[in-house]
Short mmCIF file of C-alpha atoms and ligand atoms in Angstrom, two decimals:
data_model
loop_
_atom_site.label_atom_id
_atom_site.label_comp_id
_atom_site.label_asym_id
_atom_site.label_seq_id
_atom_site.Cartn_x
_atom_site.Cartn_y
_atom_site.Cartn_z
CA MET A 1 52.40 -45.66 13.55
CA THR A 2 50.84 -49.14 13.33
CA LEU A 3 51.40 -50.78 10.03
CA GLN A 4 48.51 -52.23 8.05
CA THR A 5 48.73 -55.97 7.36
CA LEU A 6 47.51 -56.82 3.89
CA GLY A 7 45.11 -59.77 3.98
CA HIS A 8 44.04 -62.28 1.38
CA TRP A 9 41.14 -61.74 -1.02
CA ILE A 10 38.67 -64.61 -0.81
CA ASN A 11 35.11 -64.78 -2.07
CA GLY A 12 34.85 -61.12 -3.06
CA GLN A 13 36.41 -59.47 -0.03
CA GLU A 14 39.66 -58.90 1.80
CA VAL A 15 40.07 -61.43 4.60
CA ALA A 16 42.34 -60.68 7.52
CA ALA A 17 44.84 -63.36 8.41
CA PRO A 18 44.45 -65.15 11.78
CA ALA A 19 46.24 -63.38 14.66
CA ASP A 20 48.95 -66.04 14.79
CA ALA A 21 49.64 -65.98 11.01
CA ARG A 22 53.16 -65.38 9.80
CA THR A 23 53.67 -61.92 8.29
CA LEU A 24 56.41 -60.27 6.27
CA ASP A 25 57.50 -56.62 5.96
CA VAL A 26 56.88 -54.96 2.60
CA HIS A 27 59.39 -52.20 1.78
CA ASN A 28 59.45 -49.17 -0.42
CA PRO A 29 62.79 -49.98 -2.10
CA ALA A 30 63.44 -46.30 -2.86
CA THR A 31 63.41 -45.26 0.80
CA GLY A 32 64.21 -48.58 2.46
CA LYS A 33 61.19 -48.04 4.76
CA VAL A 34 58.61 -50.68 5.66
CA VAL A 35 55.29 -49.50 4.17
CA ARG A 36 53.03 -52.38 5.32
CA ARG A 37 53.07 -56.02 6.22
CA VAL A 38 51.66 -58.93 4.30
CA ALA A 39 50.05 -62.04 5.74
CA LEU A 40 51.59 -65.35 4.67
CA ALA A 41 48.98 -68.05 4.13
CA ASP A 42 49.26 -71.53 5.51
CA ALA A 43 47.70 -74.56 3.84
CA ASP A 44 44.32 -73.94 5.57
CA GLN A 45 43.99 -70.44 4.18
CA VAL A 46 45.06 -71.57 0.73
CA GLY A 47 42.41 -74.29 1.04
CA GLU A 48 39.77 -71.64 1.84
CA ALA A 49 40.64 -69.68 -1.29
CA VAL A 50 40.67 -72.79 -3.47
CA ALA A 51 37.33 -73.91 -1.98
CA ALA A 52 35.81 -70.48 -2.78
CA ALA A 53 37.08 -70.72 -6.35
CA ALA A 54 35.82 -74.30 -6.72
CA ALA A 55 32.37 -73.32 -5.42
CA ALA A 56 32.16 -70.41 -7.85
CA PHE A 57 33.25 -72.50 -10.86
CA PRO A 58 29.98 -74.18 -11.98
CA GLY A 59 28.06 -70.88 -11.94
CA TRP A 60 30.78 -68.98 -13.76
CA ARG A 61 31.34 -71.74 -16.33
CA ASP A 62 27.63 -71.68 -17.14
CA THR A 63 27.38 -67.88 -17.31
CA ALA A 64 26.63 -66.78 -20.86
CA LEU A 65 29.77 -65.93 -22.84
CA SER A 66 28.33 -62.52 -23.74
CA ARG A 67 27.87 -61.69 -20.05
CA ARG A 68 31.39 -62.89 -19.20
CA ALA A 69 32.77 -60.72 -22.00
CA ALA A 70 30.71 -57.72 -20.79
CA ILE A 71 32.33 -57.98 -17.34
CA LEU A 72 35.76 -58.08 -18.97
CA PHE A 73 34.94 -54.96 -20.97
CA ARG A 74 33.91 -53.22 -17.71
CA PHE A 75 37.13 -54.34 -16.03
CA ARG A 76 39.08 -52.93 -19.00
CA GLU A 77 37.30 -49.57 -18.77
CA LEU A 78 37.90 -49.27 -15.02
CA LEU A 79 41.58 -50.24 -15.42
CA ASN A 80 42.01 -47.72 -18.18
CA ALA A 81 40.50 -44.93 -16.07
CA ARG A 82 42.52 -45.79 -12.95
CA GLN A 83 45.85 -46.83 -14.45
CA PRO A 84 47.87 -44.16 -12.52
CA GLU A 85 46.57 -45.46 -9.16
CA LEU A 86 47.83 -48.98 -9.90
CA ALA A 87 51.10 -47.64 -11.32
CA ALA A 88 51.72 -45.66 -8.11
CA LEU A 89 51.24 -48.80 -6.04
CA ILE A 90 53.68 -50.72 -8.26
CA THR A 91 56.29 -47.96 -7.89
CA GLU A 92 55.83 -47.84 -4.12
CA GLU A 93 56.46 -51.56 -3.57
CA HIS A 94 58.62 -52.52 -6.55
CA GLY A 95 60.61 -49.33 -7.06
CA LYS A 96 60.44 -49.09 -10.88
CA VAL A 97 59.94 -45.55 -12.16
CA LEU A 98 56.36 -44.37 -12.65
CA ALA A 99 56.52 -44.24 -16.45
CA ASP A 100 57.71 -47.85 -16.47
CA ALA A 101 54.94 -48.86 -14.06
CA MET A 102 52.40 -47.23 -16.40
CA GLY A 103 53.91 -49.26 -19.27
CA GLU A 104 53.54 -52.44 -17.20
CA VAL A 105 49.84 -51.77 -16.65
CA SER A 106 49.32 -51.03 -20.37
CA ARG A 107 50.91 -54.31 -21.43
CA GLY A 108 48.73 -56.21 -18.95
CA GLN A 109 45.68 -54.37 -20.19
CA GLU A 110 46.39 -55.58 -23.71
CA VAL A 111 45.75 -59.14 -22.52
CA VAL A 112 42.44 -58.03 -21.02
CA GLU A 113 41.55 -56.57 -24.41
CA PHE A 114 42.56 -59.81 -26.12
CA ALA A 115 40.41 -61.82 -23.71
CA CYS A 116 37.39 -59.58 -24.40
CA GLY A 117 37.29 -61.45 -27.74
CA MET A 118 36.75 -64.80 -26.01
CA PRO A 119 33.37 -65.45 -27.69
CA HIS A 120 35.24 -65.52 -30.98
CA LEU A 121 38.30 -67.34 -29.61
CA LEU A 122 36.20 -70.20 -28.22
CA LYS A 123 34.39 -70.94 -31.46
CA GLY A 124 34.74 -74.58 -32.37
CA GLY A 125 34.61 -76.39 -35.71
CA PHE A 126 31.63 -78.07 -37.33
CA THR A 127 31.55 -80.68 -40.05
CA GLU A 128 28.21 -81.54 -41.58
CA ASN A 129 27.70 -85.07 -42.90
CA ALA A 130 31.16 -86.36 -41.92
CA SER A 131 29.66 -89.77 -42.47
CA THR A 132 26.23 -90.42 -43.87
CA GLY A 133 23.81 -88.63 -41.54
CA VAL A 134 26.60 -87.94 -39.04
CA ASP A 135 27.79 -84.48 -37.96
CA VAL A 136 30.92 -83.66 -35.92
CA HIS A 137 31.66 -80.55 -33.89
CA SER A 138 34.30 -79.46 -31.38
CA VAL A 139 34.00 -77.34 -28.25
CA ARG A 140 36.53 -76.04 -25.74
CA GLN A 141 35.57 -76.01 -22.07
CA PRO A 142 37.19 -74.45 -18.99
CA LEU A 143 39.34 -76.52 -16.63
CA GLY A 144 38.12 -75.42 -13.18
CA VAL A 145 40.33 -73.69 -10.61
CA SER A 146 43.46 -72.13 -12.10
CA ALA A 147 46.37 -71.18 -9.81
CA ILE A 148 48.60 -68.29 -10.89
CA ILE A 149 51.93 -67.83 -9.09
CA SER A 150 53.86 -64.70 -10.00
CA PRO A 151 57.28 -63.04 -9.47
CA PHE A 152 58.11 -59.68 -7.94
CA ASN A 153 59.28 -57.95 -11.09
CA PHE A 154 55.86 -57.44 -12.73
CA PRO A 155 53.33 -57.53 -9.88
CA ALA A 156 50.45 -56.49 -12.17
CA MET A 157 51.41 -57.49 -15.71
CA VAL A 158 52.49 -61.10 -15.12
CA PRO A 159 49.25 -62.09 -13.31
CA MET A 160 47.46 -60.30 -16.17
CA TRP A 161 49.22 -62.54 -18.73
CA PHE A 162 46.98 -65.31 -17.37
CA PHE A 163 43.87 -64.31 -15.42
CA PRO A 164 41.97 -62.40 -18.15
CA VAL A 165 42.20 -65.42 -20.44
CA ALA A 166 41.45 -67.93 -17.66
CA ILE A 167 38.43 -65.98 -16.42
CA ALA A 168 37.01 -65.15 -19.85
CA ALA A 169 37.25 -68.84 -20.78
CA GLY A 170 35.10 -69.71 -17.73
CA ASN A 171 37.68 -70.74 -15.11
CA THR A 172 37.97 -69.39 -11.58
CA VAL A 173 41.37 -68.33 -10.28
CA VAL A 174 43.56 -68.13 -7.19
CA VAL A 175 46.51 -65.75 -7.60
CA LYS A 176 49.58 -66.15 -5.36
CA PRO A 177 51.59 -62.95 -5.97
CA SER A 178 55.15 -62.31 -4.91
CA GLU A 179 55.30 -61.55 -1.21
CA LYS A 180 57.73 -58.71 -1.99
CA ASP A 181 55.13 -56.50 -3.72
CA PRO A 182 51.72 -57.96 -2.87
CA SER A 183 49.36 -54.94 -3.02
CA PRO A 184 48.67 -54.70 -6.78
CA ALA A 185 46.95 -58.11 -6.69
CA ASN A 186 44.47 -56.96 -4.02
CA TRP A 187 43.91 -53.73 -5.98
CA LEU A 188 43.05 -55.78 -9.07
CA ALA A 189 40.75 -58.00 -7.01
CA ALA A 190 38.80 -54.96 -5.82
CA LEU A 191 38.58 -53.75 -9.41
CA TRP A 192 37.08 -57.07 -10.49
CA ALA A 193 34.45 -56.74 -7.75
CA GLU A 194 33.62 -53.25 -9.01
CA ALA A 195 33.35 -54.61 -12.57
CA GLY A 196 30.68 -57.06 -11.39
CA LEU A 197 32.64 -60.33 -11.34
CA PRO A 198 30.77 -62.83 -9.15
CA GLU A 199 32.30 -63.59 -5.75
CA GLY A 200 34.83 -66.41 -5.68
CA VAL A 201 35.84 -66.17 -9.35
CA PHE A 202 38.99 -64.15 -8.56
CA ASN A 203 40.85 -64.85 -5.30
CA VAL A 204 44.26 -63.85 -3.95
CA VAL A 205 46.35 -65.65 -1.34
CA HIS A 206 49.61 -64.16 -0.17
CA GLY A 207 52.47 -66.32 0.94
CA ASP A 208 55.71 -68.06 0.18
CA LYS A 209 56.76 -71.66 -0.45
CA GLU A 210 54.18 -72.98 2.04
CA ALA A 211 51.33 -71.41 0.05
CA VAL A 212 52.82 -72.56 -3.27
CA ASP A 213 53.16 -76.14 -2.03
CA ALA A 214 49.53 -76.09 -0.86
CA LEU A 215 48.40 -75.00 -4.34
CA LEU A 216 50.55 -77.64 -6.03
CA THR A 217 48.97 -80.45 -4.03
CA ASP A 218 45.34 -79.28 -3.65
CA PRO A 219 43.23 -81.75 -5.62
CA GLN A 220 40.76 -79.00 -6.57
CA VAL A 221 43.42 -77.00 -8.45
CA ALA A 222 43.27 -77.97 -12.13
CA SER A 223 46.11 -75.91 -13.57
CA VAL A 224 49.14 -73.91 -12.49
CA SER A 225 50.62 -70.95 -14.34
CA PHE A 226 53.96 -70.00 -12.80
CA VAL A 227 56.49 -67.29 -13.57
CA GLY A 228 59.73 -66.87 -11.61
CA SER A 229 63.29 -68.10 -11.36
CA THR A 230 64.39 -71.29 -13.13
CA PRO A 231 64.95 -73.52 -10.05
CA VAL A 232 61.48 -72.72 -8.69
CA ALA A 233 59.89 -73.01 -12.16
CA ARG A 234 61.38 -76.50 -12.52
CA TYR A 235 60.17 -77.44 -9.01
CA VAL A 236 56.65 -76.16 -9.71
CA TYR A 237 56.52 -78.00 -13.03
CA GLU A 238 57.73 -81.29 -11.56
CA HIS A 239 55.52 -81.20 -8.46
CA GLY A 240 52.44 -79.78 -10.19
CA THR A 241 52.47 -82.35 -12.97
CA ALA A 242 53.18 -85.12 -10.44
CA SER A 243 49.87 -84.10 -8.80
CA GLY A 244 48.12 -84.44 -12.18
CA LYS A 245 47.81 -80.74 -12.95
CA ARG A 246 48.33 -78.93 -16.22
CA VAL A 247 51.38 -76.72 -15.66
CA GLN A 248 53.12 -73.94 -17.56
CA ALA A 249 56.18 -72.67 -15.66
CA LEU A 250 58.17 -69.76 -17.09
CA GLY A 251 61.69 -69.43 -15.68
CA GLY A 252 64.69 -67.13 -15.71
CA ALA A 253 66.65 -65.68 -18.58
CA LYS A 254 69.98 -64.47 -19.90
CA ASN A 255 69.17 -62.42 -22.96
CA HIS A 256 71.80 -61.70 -25.58
CA MET A 257 71.89 -58.93 -28.13
CA LEU A 258 74.12 -59.66 -31.14
CA VAL A 259 75.47 -56.56 -32.85
CA LEU A 260 76.87 -57.11 -36.35
CA PRO A 261 79.34 -54.69 -37.98
CA ASP A 262 76.72 -53.29 -40.39
CA ALA A 263 74.32 -52.32 -37.59
CA ASP A 264 73.31 -48.75 -36.87
CA LEU A 265 75.49 -48.38 -33.77
CA ASP A 266 73.54 -45.43 -32.36
CA LEU A 267 70.33 -47.47 -32.51
CA ALA A 268 72.13 -50.47 -31.00
CA ALA A 269 73.62 -48.40 -28.17
CA ASP A 270 70.22 -46.82 -27.37
CA ALA A 271 68.69 -50.29 -27.32
CA ALA A 272 71.41 -51.77 -25.09
CA VAL A 273 71.05 -48.98 -22.53
CA SER A 274 67.23 -49.04 -22.51
CA ALA A 275 66.93 -52.81 -22.39
CA GLY A 276 69.89 -53.33 -20.05
CA TYR A 277 69.11 -50.76 -17.38
CA GLY A 278 65.33 -50.22 -17.68
CA ALA A 279 63.61 -51.34 -14.45
CA ALA A 280 67.17 -51.66 -13.02
CA GLY A 281 67.65 -54.78 -15.15
CA GLU A 282 64.90 -56.59 -13.24
CA ARG A 283 63.06 -57.73 -16.36
CA CYS A 284 62.98 -61.26 -17.70
CA MET A 285 63.42 -59.72 -21.16
CA ALA A 286 66.27 -57.40 -20.08
CA ILE A 287 69.40 -57.52 -22.23
CA SER A 288 72.26 -58.65 -20.01
CA ALA A 289 74.86 -59.69 -22.59
CA VAL A 290 75.83 -57.52 -25.54
CA VAL A 291 77.58 -59.76 -28.05
CA ALA A 292 79.64 -57.36 -30.15
CA VAL A 293 81.61 -58.26 -33.24
CA ASP A 294 85.22 -57.24 -32.61
CA SER A 295 85.52 -54.74 -35.43
CA ILE A 296 82.84 -52.43 -33.95
CA ALA A 297 83.09 -53.36 -30.26
CA ASP A 298 85.22 -50.36 -29.15
CA GLU A 299 82.91 -47.89 -30.83
CA LEU A 300 79.79 -49.58 -29.47
CA VAL A 301 81.12 -49.72 -25.90
CA ALA A 302 82.00 -46.01 -26.09
CA LYS A 303 78.47 -45.14 -27.26
CA ILE A 304 76.84 -47.28 -24.54
CA SER A 305 79.07 -45.78 -21.88
CA GLU A 306 78.38 -42.20 -22.97
CA ARG A 307 74.60 -42.72 -22.90
CA THR A 308 74.65 -44.57 -19.58
CA GLN A 309 76.48 -41.75 -17.82
CA GLY A 310 73.50 -39.49 -18.57
CA LEU A 311 71.02 -41.68 -16.65
CA ARG A 312 69.46 -40.35 -13.43
CA VAL A 313 69.09 -42.96 -10.71
CA GLY A 314 66.64 -42.39 -7.85
CA ASP A 315 63.13 -42.57 -6.48
CA GLY A 316 60.67 -43.67 -9.17
CA THR A 317 58.27 -40.87 -8.25
CA ARG A 318 60.87 -38.19 -9.13
CA SER A 319 61.07 -38.54 -12.92
CA CYS A 320 64.32 -40.51 -12.69
CA ASP A 321 65.40 -42.95 -15.41
CA MET A 322 66.15 -45.90 -13.14
CA GLY A 323 64.90 -46.90 -9.70
CA PRO A 324 66.28 -49.13 -6.93
CA LEU A 325 66.56 -52.91 -6.71
CA ILE A 326 63.86 -54.87 -4.93
CA THR A 327 65.67 -55.61 -1.63
CA ALA A 328 68.90 -54.75 0.16
CA GLU A 329 69.97 -58.42 -0.13
CA HIS A 330 69.42 -58.44 -3.87
CA ARG A 331 71.32 -55.16 -4.26
CA ASP A 332 74.28 -56.72 -2.36
CA LYS A 333 74.11 -59.88 -4.46
CA VAL A 334 74.23 -57.89 -7.70
CA ALA A 335 77.18 -55.83 -6.37
CA ALA A 336 78.96 -59.09 -5.52
CA TYR A 337 78.63 -60.17 -9.16
CA VAL A 338 80.39 -56.95 -10.20
CA ASP A 339 83.18 -57.74 -7.69
CA ALA A 340 83.49 -61.25 -9.15
CA GLY A 341 83.55 -59.97 -12.75
CA GLU A 342 86.31 -57.51 -11.93
CA GLU A 343 88.34 -60.18 -10.12
CA ALA A 344 87.91 -62.58 -13.06
CA GLY A 345 89.49 -60.04 -15.41
CA ALA A 346 86.56 -58.18 -17.01
CA THR A 347 87.19 -54.51 -17.82
CA LEU A 348 85.11 -52.25 -15.58
CA VAL A 349 84.00 -49.46 -17.91
CA LEU A 350 81.35 -48.07 -15.52
CA ASP A 351 81.26 -49.06 -11.86
CA GLY A 352 77.74 -48.85 -10.41
CA ARG A 353 78.74 -49.77 -6.88
CA SER A 354 79.18 -46.16 -5.78
CA VAL A 355 75.87 -44.38 -6.02
CA ASP A 356 74.33 -41.06 -5.03
CA PRO A 357 70.66 -41.48 -5.86
CA ASP A 358 67.99 -38.79 -6.07
CA ALA A 359 66.02 -40.21 -3.12
CA GLU A 360 65.30 -39.79 0.60
CA GLY A 361 66.29 -42.43 3.14
CA ASP A 362 68.25 -45.57 2.62
CA GLY A 363 67.01 -47.17 -0.59
CA PHE A 364 68.39 -50.23 -2.34
CA PHE A 365 70.22 -48.48 -5.15
CA LEU A 366 73.01 -49.34 -7.54
CA ASN A 367 74.14 -47.32 -10.52
CA PRO A 368 74.37 -48.95 -13.95
CA THR A 369 77.49 -51.06 -14.41
CA LEU A 370 79.16 -51.75 -17.76
CA LEU A 371 81.67 -54.60 -18.05
CA ASP A 372 83.70 -55.20 -21.21
CA ASP A 373 85.86 -58.18 -22.24
CA VAL A 374 83.57 -60.58 -20.40
CA THR A 375 84.23 -64.24 -21.23
CA PRO A 376 81.69 -67.09 -21.12
CA ASP A 377 83.30 -68.71 -18.08
CA MET A 378 82.77 -65.71 -15.79
CA THR A 379 79.81 -65.75 -13.37
CA VAL A 380 78.67 -62.36 -14.68
CA TYR A 381 78.04 -64.22 -17.94
CA THR A 382 76.86 -67.65 -16.72
CA ASP A 383 74.37 -66.46 -14.10
CA GLU A 384 71.15 -64.48 -14.37
CA ILE A 385 72.12 -61.36 -12.37
CA PHE A 386 68.76 -59.55 -12.57
CA GLY A 387 70.27 -56.13 -11.96
CA PRO A 388 71.67 -53.10 -13.86
CA VAL A 389 74.78 -54.89 -15.12
CA LEU A 390 75.54 -55.07 -18.83
CA SER A 391 78.30 -57.44 -19.95
CA VAL A 392 79.98 -57.06 -23.34
CA VAL A 393 81.27 -60.30 -24.84
CA ARG A 394 83.40 -59.84 -27.97
CA VAL A 395 83.15 -62.31 -30.85
CA GLU A 396 84.78 -62.58 -34.29
CA GLY A 397 81.55 -62.68 -36.28
CA TYR A 398 78.00 -63.98 -36.71
CA GLU A 399 78.87 -67.70 -36.32
CA GLU A 400 80.67 -67.31 -33.03
CA GLY A 401 77.88 -65.05 -31.72
CA LEU A 402 75.20 -67.55 -32.71
CA GLN A 403 77.07 -70.45 -31.08
CA LEU A 404 77.42 -68.48 -27.86
CA ILE A 405 73.69 -67.75 -27.72
CA ASN A 406 72.69 -71.31 -28.60
CA GLY A 407 75.13 -72.72 -26.04
CA ASN A 408 73.47 -70.78 -23.23
CA PRO A 409 71.06 -72.83 -21.09
CA TYR A 410 68.42 -70.08 -21.16
CA GLY A 411 66.33 -69.24 -24.23
CA ASN A 412 63.85 -66.54 -23.30
CA GLY A 413 64.54 -63.55 -25.57
CA THR A 414 67.33 -62.39 -27.89
CA ALA A 415 67.95 -59.66 -30.45
CA ILE A 416 70.08 -59.05 -33.50
CA PHE A 417 71.11 -55.60 -34.67
CA THR A 418 72.03 -55.48 -38.34
CA ASN A 419 71.06 -53.85 -41.64
CA ASP A 420 71.57 -57.11 -43.48
CA GLY A 421 68.19 -58.75 -44.09
CA GLY A 422 69.81 -62.05 -45.00
CA ALA A 423 71.72 -62.22 -41.72
CA ALA A 424 68.59 -61.33 -39.75
CA ARG A 425 66.63 -64.01 -41.57
CA ARG A 426 69.30 -66.62 -40.86
CA PHE A 427 69.34 -65.59 -37.21
CA GLN A 428 65.59 -65.95 -36.72
CA ASN A 429 65.82 -69.40 -38.22
CA GLU A 430 68.95 -70.64 -36.43
CA VAL A 431 68.74 -69.17 -32.96
CA GLU A 432 67.33 -71.44 -30.22
CA VAL A 433 65.33 -68.86 -28.33
CA GLY A 434 61.57 -68.32 -27.98
CA MET A 435 61.25 -64.57 -28.63
CA ILE A 436 63.43 -62.76 -31.14
CA GLY A 437 63.93 -59.09 -31.90
CA ILE A 438 65.35 -57.78 -35.16
CA ASN A 439 66.61 -54.29 -34.38
CA VAL A 440 64.17 -54.46 -31.43
CA PRO A 441 65.76 -55.05 -28.01
CA ILE A 442 62.84 -56.31 -25.87
CA PRO A 443 60.71 -58.37 -28.23
CA VAL A 444 57.73 -58.94 -25.87
CA PRO A 445 55.02 -60.36 -28.13
CA MET A 446 51.66 -58.63 -28.46
CA ALA A 447 48.84 -60.14 -26.40
CA TYR A 448 47.40 -61.94 -29.44
CA TYR A 449 50.70 -63.82 -29.89
CA SER A 450 52.07 -65.98 -27.12
CA PHE A 451 54.86 -65.14 -24.65
CA GLY A 452 57.41 -67.76 -23.67
CA GLY A 453 60.97 -68.92 -23.95
CA TRP A 454 62.77 -72.17 -24.73
CA LYS A 455 65.10 -74.41 -22.73
CA ASN A 456 65.51 -73.41 -19.05
CA SER A 457 63.24 -70.42 -19.57
CA LEU A 458 60.06 -72.49 -19.80
CA PHE A 459 58.90 -75.83 -18.44
CA GLY A 460 55.78 -77.24 -20.08
CA ASP A 461 54.37 -76.85 -23.57
CA SER A 462 52.24 -73.74 -23.41
CA HIS A 463 53.35 -70.16 -23.64
CA ALA A 464 51.31 -67.38 -22.03
CA HIS A 465 48.30 -65.60 -23.62
CA GLY A 466 47.43 -65.57 -27.35
CA THR A 467 46.16 -68.82 -28.84
CA GLU A 468 48.38 -70.93 -26.61
CA GLY A 469 46.87 -69.24 -23.55
CA VAL A 470 43.34 -70.02 -24.71
CA HIS A 471 44.35 -73.64 -25.26
CA PHE A 472 46.03 -73.86 -21.87
CA PHE A 473 42.93 -72.70 -20.01
CA THR A 474 40.51 -74.95 -21.90
CA ARG A 475 40.25 -78.56 -22.96
CA GLY A 476 38.72 -79.87 -26.11
CA LYS A 477 35.77 -82.11 -26.71
CA VAL A 478 34.67 -83.52 -30.04
CA VAL A 479 31.02 -84.48 -30.41
CA THR A 480 29.88 -86.91 -33.10
CA SER A 481 26.12 -86.96 -33.52
CA ARG A 482 23.52 -88.71 -35.60
CA TRP A 483 19.81 -88.10 -35.71
CA LEU A 484 18.20 -91.18 -37.03
CA ASP A 485 16.35 -91.17 -40.29
CA PRO A 486 14.19 -94.01 -41.59
CA SER A 487 17.11 -95.56 -43.52
CA HIS A 488 19.30 -96.31 -40.47
CA ALA A 489 21.15 -99.56 -40.84
CA GLY A 490 20.49 -101.40 -37.59
CA LEU A 491 23.26 -103.34 -35.78
CA GLN A 492 26.82 -102.68 -36.89
CA LEU A 493 29.56 -104.31 -34.80
CA GLY A 494 32.52 -103.34 -37.02
CA PHE A 495 34.74 -100.31 -36.22
CA PRO A 496 32.96 -97.17 -37.47
CA THR A 497 34.23 -96.08 -40.90
CA ASN A 498 33.27 -93.05 -42.89
CA ALA A 499 30.92 -94.36 -45.49
P1 NAD B 501 61.15 -66.44 -7.51
O1 NAD B 501 61.33 -67.71 -8.23
O2 NAD B 501 61.97 -66.20 -6.29
O3 NAD B 501 59.61 -66.31 -7.02
C1 NAD B 501 58.54 -66.48 -7.90
C2 NAD B 501 57.33 -66.99 -7.11
O4 NAD B 501 57.63 -68.25 -6.52
C3 NAD B 501 56.93 -66.08 -5.97
O5 NAD B 501 55.52 -66.03 -5.92
C4 NAD B 501 57.52 -66.74 -4.74
O6 NAD B 501 56.75 -66.51 -3.57
C5 NAD B 501 57.49 -68.22 -5.11
N1 NAD B 501 58.62 -68.97 -4.55
C6 NAD B 501 59.87 -68.51 -4.25
N2 NAD B 501 60.66 -69.50 -3.80
C7 NAD B 501 59.89 -70.62 -3.82
C8 NAD B 501 60.16 -71.99 -3.47
N3 NAD B 501 61.35 -72.38 -3.02
N4 NAD B 501 59.15 -72.87 -3.61
C9 NAD B 501 57.94 -72.50 -4.07
N5 NAD B 501 57.66 -71.21 -4.40
C10 NAD B 501 58.61 -70.29 -4.28
O7 NAD B 501 61.32 -65.27 -8.57
P2 NAD B 501 61.38 -63.70 -8.30
O8 NAD B 501 62.68 -63.37 -7.66
O9 NAD B 501 60.14 -63.23 -7.66
O10 NAD B 501 61.35 -63.14 -9.81
C11 NAD B 501 62.48 -63.00 -10.60
C12 NAD B 501 62.67 -64.21 -11.52
O11 NAD B 501 61.51 -64.37 -12.34
C13 NAD B 501 63.82 -64.02 -12.49
O12 NAD B 501 64.51 -65.24 -12.58
C14 NAD B 501 63.14 -63.69 -13.81
O13 NAD B 501 63.87 -64.01 -14.96
C15 NAD B 501 61.92 -64.52 -13.71
N6 NAD B 501 60.88 -64.04 -14.59
C16 NAD B 501 60.66 -64.75 -15.74
C17 NAD B 501 59.72 -64.32 -16.64
C18 NAD B 501 59.47 -65.08 -17.90
O14 NAD B 501 58.57 -64.72 -18.62
N7 NAD B 501 60.17 -66.14 -18.20
C19 NAD B 501 58.98 -63.15 -16.38
C20 NAD B 501 59.24 -62.44 -15.20
C21 NAD B 501 60.20 -62.91 -14.32
#
């Protein structure tokens, strides 16, 4: 059987890559089989996509806001009707279970819904008679071509954190999805075409570092929204800003969940299992460190262990709880972290390295692993593992737990489990992390708030979507105007004052 090679999406249609283009195999991680290939763009192809977006910009910028919003509403309706199709594609290439893929699409769709309100969000201010006979008003205008570079773990939702807002605000976009699960981006591009978006407003180029570098240096790219690992986020931020672009670069994470002695331990154990092993731990908001106060740690570990043993691991299309990891290499890397944790003296409560998944073929599976007595010097604690490995670090109390979290170089998400409102209130004030859950394990903000971490989890000033997203994709102008009346004062060489 000849495999299809997924092409780029430029100017309203899929464009095949040149015959000599580099390609990459795309796997179904649940079977280990290659399901298609993806073309990897070189600088010329990236240039074509950027040129298409740049050519479409003036027309789209000047399209009436009500018409732009109407196209977004149509896109929302189509996405709503065809959510299972997109979810199936996500499961095929990423491996996450279907219910989780449906959840991913829903959370992306919420940003589309937020962006449908762009006519309201773009309203400026107006001051009448700021000075005698002088009025002042502000407007926000789109930037131009916005590049969006996304990671493998949310092939639909992460691009959707950005493009609905960018497009509704009048920008045109070039999406560079992860080469590991590229198809959802083309599916979304076709949906935009069906919704009536003009050609060239939404483009997709597939590729790796070569394509990213071309976007970072193309003078027609005005902004870059990046999500991925911390070293690449830092690189994208440094190189993008050096080329004069506006950049927001969201990086990796190591999310802690602090469990105080007065917490509901059943709730905390449910949360740890769901947030630790959901999507096989391949979420930037996954819990990877459970920080348990000593006095309840034994009981909590027992409850987490009992629940974890009931999880079914297998093909995401078979109603399992947890799917495979993204590649064989990543599966091996995660297993090596478990080896290292064991060698460093952590207690192996559940060993996920032996696995008998509910799947056909040779998928990239691991079972959930639970490590207790993890200390902050072990690599299972210091590194972002991005797999189904939960580490329990024991602390004496709140203070030690807080210091541990604040000492960590990442600051994406965190959670506290307690029934003490005063402790929760102190935590939200004192913890140096961007997104905080109180008895909520994965505190992903709603679309009308903004998503983003602190420290090594975000480079730049703007978080994704919400008000910060609208600001990122627009720039402000303030207009001061005077319509002369017969009393105007003639020449005035002094600095204007408000009289
Ligand atoms: P990654 O950094 O390997 O890749 C992200 C993107 O960058 C991809 O499009 C990839 O093609 C490109 N890329 C990879 N290496 C590059 C290089 N050397 N130069 C230029 N571009 C390069 O990340 P990933 O493995 O796809 O995704 C997992 C990571 O993303 C995790 O670290 C996770 O925490 C992070 N993530 C963060 C958030 C967040 O909101 N902070 C959300 C989702 C994922």
